[in-house]
Coordinates of C-alpha atoms in Angstrom, one line a residue:
M1 CA -18.5 41.0 36.4
G2 CA -18.0 37.3 35.7
K3 CA -15.6 38.7 33.1
L4 CA -13.8 40.9 35.6
S5 CA -13.7 38.3 38.0
R6 CA -11.8 36.1 35.3
V7 CA -9.8 39.3 34.7
N8 CA -8.6 39.7 38.2
Q9 CA -8.0 35.8 39.2
T10 CA -5.7 35.3 35.9
A11 CA -3.9 38.6 36.7
V12 CA -3.1 37.4 40.3
S13 CA 0.2 34.8 39.4
D14 CA 1.7 35.2 42.5
F15 CA 1.3 36.1 46.6
L16 CA 3.1 37.3 49.3
L17 CA 4.3 35.2 52.5
L18 CA 5.3 37.8 54.8
G19 CA 6.8 35.6 56.9
L20 CA 7.4 35.9 60.9
S21 CA 9.5 39.3 60.9
E22 CA 9.9 42.2 58.3
W23 CA 13.0 43.3 60.3
P24 CA 16.1 42.0 57.5
E25 CA 18.4 41.9 60.6
E26 CA 16.3 39.1 62.2
Q27 CA 16.0 36.8 58.9
P28 CA 19.6 35.3 59.5
L29 CA 18.4 34.2 63.1
L30 CA 14.8 33.1 61.9
F31 CA 16.7 30.7 58.8
G32 CA 19.2 29.1 61.4
I33 CA 16.5 28.4 64.2
F34 CA 14.1 26.7 61.6
L35 CA 16.7 24.7 59.6
G36 CA 17.9 23.0 62.7
M37 CA 14.5 22.5 63.9
Y38 CA 13.5 21.0 60.4
L39 CA 16.7 18.9 60.3
V40 CA 15.7 17.7 63.9
T41 CA 12.1 16.9 62.9
M42 CA 13.0 15.0 59.5
M43 CA 15.6 13.0 61.6
G44 CA 13.8 12.3 64.6
N45 CA 10.3 10.9 62.4
L46 CA 13.1 9.2 60.3
L47 CA 14.6 7.4 62.7
I48 CA 11.2 6.3 64.0
I49 CA 10.1 4.9 60.9
L50 CA 13.3 2.8 60.5
A51 CA 13.6 1.8 64.5
I52 CA 9.7 0.2 63.7
S53 CA 10.3 -1.4 60.4
S54 CA 13.8 -2.7 61.2
N55 CA 12.8 -4.5 64.7
P56 CA 9.9 -7.1 63.9
H57 CA 9.3 -7.3 67.5
L58 CA 7.3 -3.6 66.8
H59 CA 5.4 -4.7 64.0
T60 CA 2.1 -4.0 66.0
P61 CA -0.9 -2.1 65.2
M62 CA 0.3 0.3 68.0
Y63 CA 3.3 1.2 66.1
F64 CA 2.8 0.6 62.3
F65 CA 0.3 3.4 63.4
L66 CA 2.7 5.3 65.3
A67 CA 5.3 4.7 62.0
N68 CA 2.5 6.5 60.0
L69 CA 2.1 9.5 62.6
S70 CA 5.8 9.8 62.2
L71 CA 5.4 10.2 58.3
T72 CA 2.6 12.5 58.3
D73 CA 4.6 14.6 60.6
A74 CA 7.2 14.5 58.4
C75 CA 5.1 15.3 55.3
F76 CA 3.2 18.3 57.4
T77 CA 6.4 19.9 58.2
S78 CA 7.9 19.5 54.6
A79 CA 4.8 21.3 53.2
S80 CA 6.1 24.8 54.4
I81 CA 8.9 25.1 56.5
P82 CA 11.1 24.7 53.2
K83 CA 9.6 27.4 51.0
M84 CA 9.9 29.3 54.3
L85 CA 13.4 28.6 54.3
A86 CA 14.3 29.3 50.7
N87 CA 12.1 32.4 50.7
I88 CA 14.4 33.6 53.3
H89 CA 17.2 32.0 51.3
T90 CA 16.5 34.2 48.3
K91 CA 15.5 37.5 50.2
S92 CA 12.3 36.9 48.3
Q93 CA 8.6 36.8 49.7
A94 CA 6.6 35.2 47.0
I95 CA 5.4 32.1 46.2
S96 CA 3.3 31.3 43.2
Y97 CA -0.4 30.8 42.3
S98 CA -0.4 27.0 42.2
G99 CA 2.3 26.8 44.8
C100 CA 0.2 28.3 47.3
L101 CA -2.7 26.0 46.6
A102 CA -0.5 23.1 46.2
Q103 CA 0.7 24.0 50.0
L104 CA -2.6 24.5 51.2
Y105 CA -3.7 21.1 50.0
F106 CA -0.8 19.5 51.7
L107 CA -1.2 21.2 54.6
L108 CA -5.0 20.9 55.2
M109 CA -4.8 16.7 54.1
F110 CA -1.5 16.3 56.7
G111 CA -3.1 18.0 59.1
G112 CA -6.3 16.3 58.7
L113 CA -4.4 13.2 58.5
D114 CA -2.2 14.1 61.5
N115 CA -5.9 14.0 63.4
C116 CA -7.4 10.7 62.1
L117 CA -4.2 9.0 62.8
L118 CA -4.2 10.3 67.0
V119 CA -7.8 9.1 66.8
V120 CA -6.9 5.5 65.5
M121 CA -4.1 5.4 68.0
A122 CA -6.4 6.3 71.0
Y123 CA -9.1 3.3 69.8
D124 CA -6.2 1.1 69.5
R125 CA -5.0 1.4 73.3
Y126 CA -9.2 1.1 74.2
V127 CA -9.4 -2.1 72.3
A128 CA -6.1 -3.4 74.3
I129 CA -7.0 -2.3 77.4
C130 CA -10.5 -2.7 77.8
Q131 CA -11.0 -5.5 75.3
P132 CA -7.4 -7.2 75.2
L133 CA -9.1 -10.9 74.3
H134 CA -10.5 -9.2 70.9
Y135 CA -7.4 -7.2 70.3
S136 CA -5.8 -9.9 67.8
T137 CA -9.4 -9.7 65.5
A138 CA -10.2 -6.4 66.5
M139 CA -6.9 -4.6 65.2
S140 CA -5.8 -7.8 62.3
P141 CA -3.4 -6.2 60.1
Q142 CA -6.7 -5.9 57.4
I143 CA -8.3 -3.8 59.7
C144 CA -5.7 -2.0 60.4
A145 CA -4.8 -1.2 56.5
L146 CA -8.3 -0.4 55.9
M147 CA -8.2 2.1 58.9
L148 CA -5.1 3.5 57.4
G149 CA -7.0 3.8 54.2
M150 CA -10.0 5.2 55.5
C151 CA -8.2 7.8 57.8
L152 CA -6.2 9.1 53.9
V153 CA -10.0 9.2 52.0
L154 CA -11.4 11.1 54.7
T155 CA -8.4 13.4 54.4
N156 CA -7.7 13.9 51.4
C157 CA -11.8 14.3 49.9
P158 CA -12.3 17.9 52.0
A159 CA -8.6 19.2 51.1
L160 CA -8.9 19.0 47.8
M161 CA -12.5 20.1 47.4
H162 CA -11.6 23.2 49.6
T163 CA -8.2 23.6 47.4
I164 CA -10.8 23.3 44.0
L165 CA -13.3 26.1 45.8
L166 CA -10.7 28.4 46.0
T167 CA -9.5 28.0 42.3
R168 CA -12.8 29.2 41.5
V169 CA -12.1 32.5 43.7
A170 CA -11.0 36.0 42.0
F171 CA -8.1 38.1 43.9
C172 CA -7.4 41.4 44.2
A173 CA -4.3 42.9 43.1
H174 CA -3.5 43.2 47.1
K175 CA -2.0 39.5 47.8
A176 CA 0.3 39.9 51.0
I177 CA -0.9 37.1 53.5
P178 CA 0.7 37.9 57.0
H179 CA 2.2 34.8 57.9
F180 CA 4.5 31.9 56.5
Y181 CA 2.4 30.0 54.7
C182 CA -0.9 30.2 52.5
D183 CA -3.4 30.3 55.6
P184 CA -6.8 29.7 54.1
S185 CA -8.5 32.4 56.1
A186 CA -5.9 35.0 55.5
L187 CA -6.3 34.0 51.2
L188 CA -10.2 34.3 51.2
K189 CA -9.7 37.7 53.5
L190 CA -7.9 39.0 49.4
A191 CA -10.5 37.6 47.7
C192 CA -12.9 39.9 45.5
S193 CA -15.4 37.4 44.8
D194 CA -18.4 35.9 46.9
T195 CA -16.4 33.3 50.0
H196 CA -19.4 32.3 51.5
V197 CA -19.0 28.5 49.8
N198 CA -15.4 28.6 50.8
E199 CA -16.0 30.0 54.6
L200 CA -18.8 27.4 55.2
M201 CA -16.3 25.0 53.8
I202 CA -13.6 26.5 56.7
I203 CA -16.4 26.3 59.2
T204 CA -17.2 22.6 58.5
M205 CA -13.8 21.4 58.2
G206 CA -13.0 23.1 61.6
L207 CA -15.7 21.2 63.1
T208 CA -15.0 17.8 61.3
F209 CA -11.2 17.7 62.1
L210 CA -11.2 19.9 65.2
T211 CA -14.1 19.0 67.4
T212 CA -15.1 15.2 66.1
P213 CA -11.8 14.0 66.6
L214 CA -11.2 15.1 70.0
M215 CA -14.4 14.4 71.1
L216 CA -13.8 10.3 69.9
I217 CA -10.1 10.7 72.0
I218 CA -11.9 11.9 75.0
L219 CA -14.8 9.6 74.9
S220 CA -12.0 6.3 74.5
Y221 CA -10.0 7.9 77.2
V222 CA -12.9 8.1 79.3
R223 CA -13.5 3.9 78.9
I224 CA -9.8 3.5 79.1
S225 CA -10.1 5.2 83.4
W226 CA -12.9 3.3 83.6
A227 CA -11.5 0.3 83.1
V228 CA -8.1 1.0 84.7
F229 CA -9.6 2.1 87.7
G230 CA -11.1 -1.2 87.7
I231 CA -7.4 -2.6 88.3
S232 CA -7.3 -3.9 92.0
S233 CA -3.2 -3.9 91.4
P234 CA -1.5 -0.6 91.4
G235 CA 1.1 -2.2 90.0
G236 CA -1.2 -2.8 86.8
R237 CA -2.9 0.3 87.0
W238 CA 0.3 2.1 86.0
K239 CA 1.2 0.1 84.0
A240 CA -2.0 0.2 82.0
F241 CA -1.8 4.2 81.9
S242 CA 1.8 4.3 80.9
T243 CA 1.1 3.3 77.5
C244 CA -0.9 5.8 76.7
G245 CA 0.9 8.5 78.4
S246 CA 2.8 9.2 75.3
H247 CA -0.1 9.4 73.0
L248 CA -1.9 11.5 75.6
T249 CA 1.0 14.0 75.9
V250 CA 0.6 14.7 71.8
V251 CA -3.0 15.0 72.1
L252 CA -2.8 18.1 75.0
L253 CA 0.0 19.6 72.8
F254 CA -1.4 19.3 69.4
Y255 CA -5.3 20.1 70.3
G256 CA -4.6 22.4 72.9
S257 CA -2.6 24.5 70.1
L258 CA -5.2 24.2 67.9
M259 CA -8.5 25.2 70.2
G260 CA -5.9 28.0 70.9
V261 CA -6.2 29.5 67.1
Y262 CA -9.7 28.0 66.2
L263 CA -12.2 28.4 69.3
L264 CA -11.4 31.8 70.7
P265 CA -13.7 34.5 69.9
P266 CA -12.6 36.7 66.5
S267 CA -11.7 39.9 68.7
T268 CA -8.5 38.0 69.9
H269 CA -7.0 37.2 66.7
S270 CA -4.0 38.4 65.1
A271 CA -1.6 37.4 62.6
E272 CA 0.9 37.4 65.1
R273 CA -1.0 34.9 67.7
E274 CA -2.0 32.5 64.5
S275 CA 1.7 32.4 63.1
R276 CA 2.9 31.7 66.6
A277 CA 0.5 28.7 67.4
A278 CA 0.7 27.5 64.0
I279 CA 4.7 27.4 64.5
L280 CA 3.4 25.1 67.9
Y281 CA 1.4 22.8 65.7
M282 CA 3.1 22.7 62.3
V283 CA 7.0 22.8 63.6
I284 CA 7.4 22.0 67.4
I285 CA 4.9 19.5 68.0
P286 CA 6.2 16.8 65.1
M287 CA 9.7 17.9 66.0
L288 CA 8.9 16.4 69.6
N289 CA 7.0 13.9 69.3
P290 CA 9.9 11.2 68.3
F291 CA 11.4 12.1 71.6
I292 CA 7.8 12.2 73.4
Y293 CA 7.6 8.3 72.1
S294 CA 10.8 7.3 72.3
L295 CA 11.6 8.4 75.8
R296 CA 9.1 6.7 77.7
N297 CA 8.7 3.6 75.3
R298 CA 11.4 1.2 76.8
D299 CA 10.4 -0.8 73.4
L300 CA 11.1 1.6 71.3
K301 CA 14.5 2.5 73.3
E302 CA 16.4 -0.7 72.2
A303 CA 14.8 -0.3 68.7
L304 CA 16.6 2.7 68.4
G305 CA 20.0 1.3 70.3
K306 CA 19.6 -1.6 67.9
L307 CA 19.3 0.6 65.1
F308 CA 22.8 2.7 66.0
G309 CA 24.2 -0.7 66.7
C310 CA 24.6 0.3 70.3
G311 CA 22.4 -2.5 71.8
K312 CA 19.9 -2.1 74.4
T313 CA 21.7 0.1 76.6
F314 CA 22.0 3.1 73.9
F315 CA 18.5 5.0 75.0
S316 CA 18.6 3.4 78.6
P317 CA 19.2 5.7 81.9

């Protein structure tokens, strides 16, 4: 049986990504739409990184993590969309076995890193609002670098472990994945060998990187709300909440789309529904993040204006 499994596994040299539509006449439209969204995503996040790195006034913990979030979003989108565009352009649905595992690893790692960074950014706002006198020590450059390093370790290890476990799975002759990327659950449905360990890993990662970060963010905002409502001045309350608005918007969009896939009953799941949700949190949200953060942040708008050499009024109303 072990010999047969090894034969089956080595026989699978590639998989087929069925994409978003099976109709040939829709492929040019899909190519144009996703190419446009990918270019906007890369340009928007790159501008955020350049604006923050080039402006000394933005060299603070909040913008440090925002720059890393923009970099993570760009990498997260790049893990899947370029391959989808290449397949549409070449009229091919194939992705190699090693390419599929590599894509899966980067999607898990950068998706998990997005989660961790959103938690750290919520903690940054909590310290800034609830413990302002301790902010400079609690969010020192060394501690910020340490938190970023911990985020990288916490996301890299499970992603690598899950990818390694997949290399031990024997796949059958049927190798069509009904998505535009290598979805781990869809991959396990193609397996001919036992996948209980892999399924347990998916459940563990889902609980760890979905519910735990969300609970920490909710806890941070409960404490923030408690502190803000204790401010007597309406103007002071609005100023405190305004620093959290962009982050809270991104959190609602990101976790709302994830919960729409992973927390609904299995009977409601479908490949089409999961693909639409994946487009939301893998493509649309990373594209919108630069606009969400820049349009509601005066300092960032001024930095972007200076980056274009247009002064402080370039992005001003």
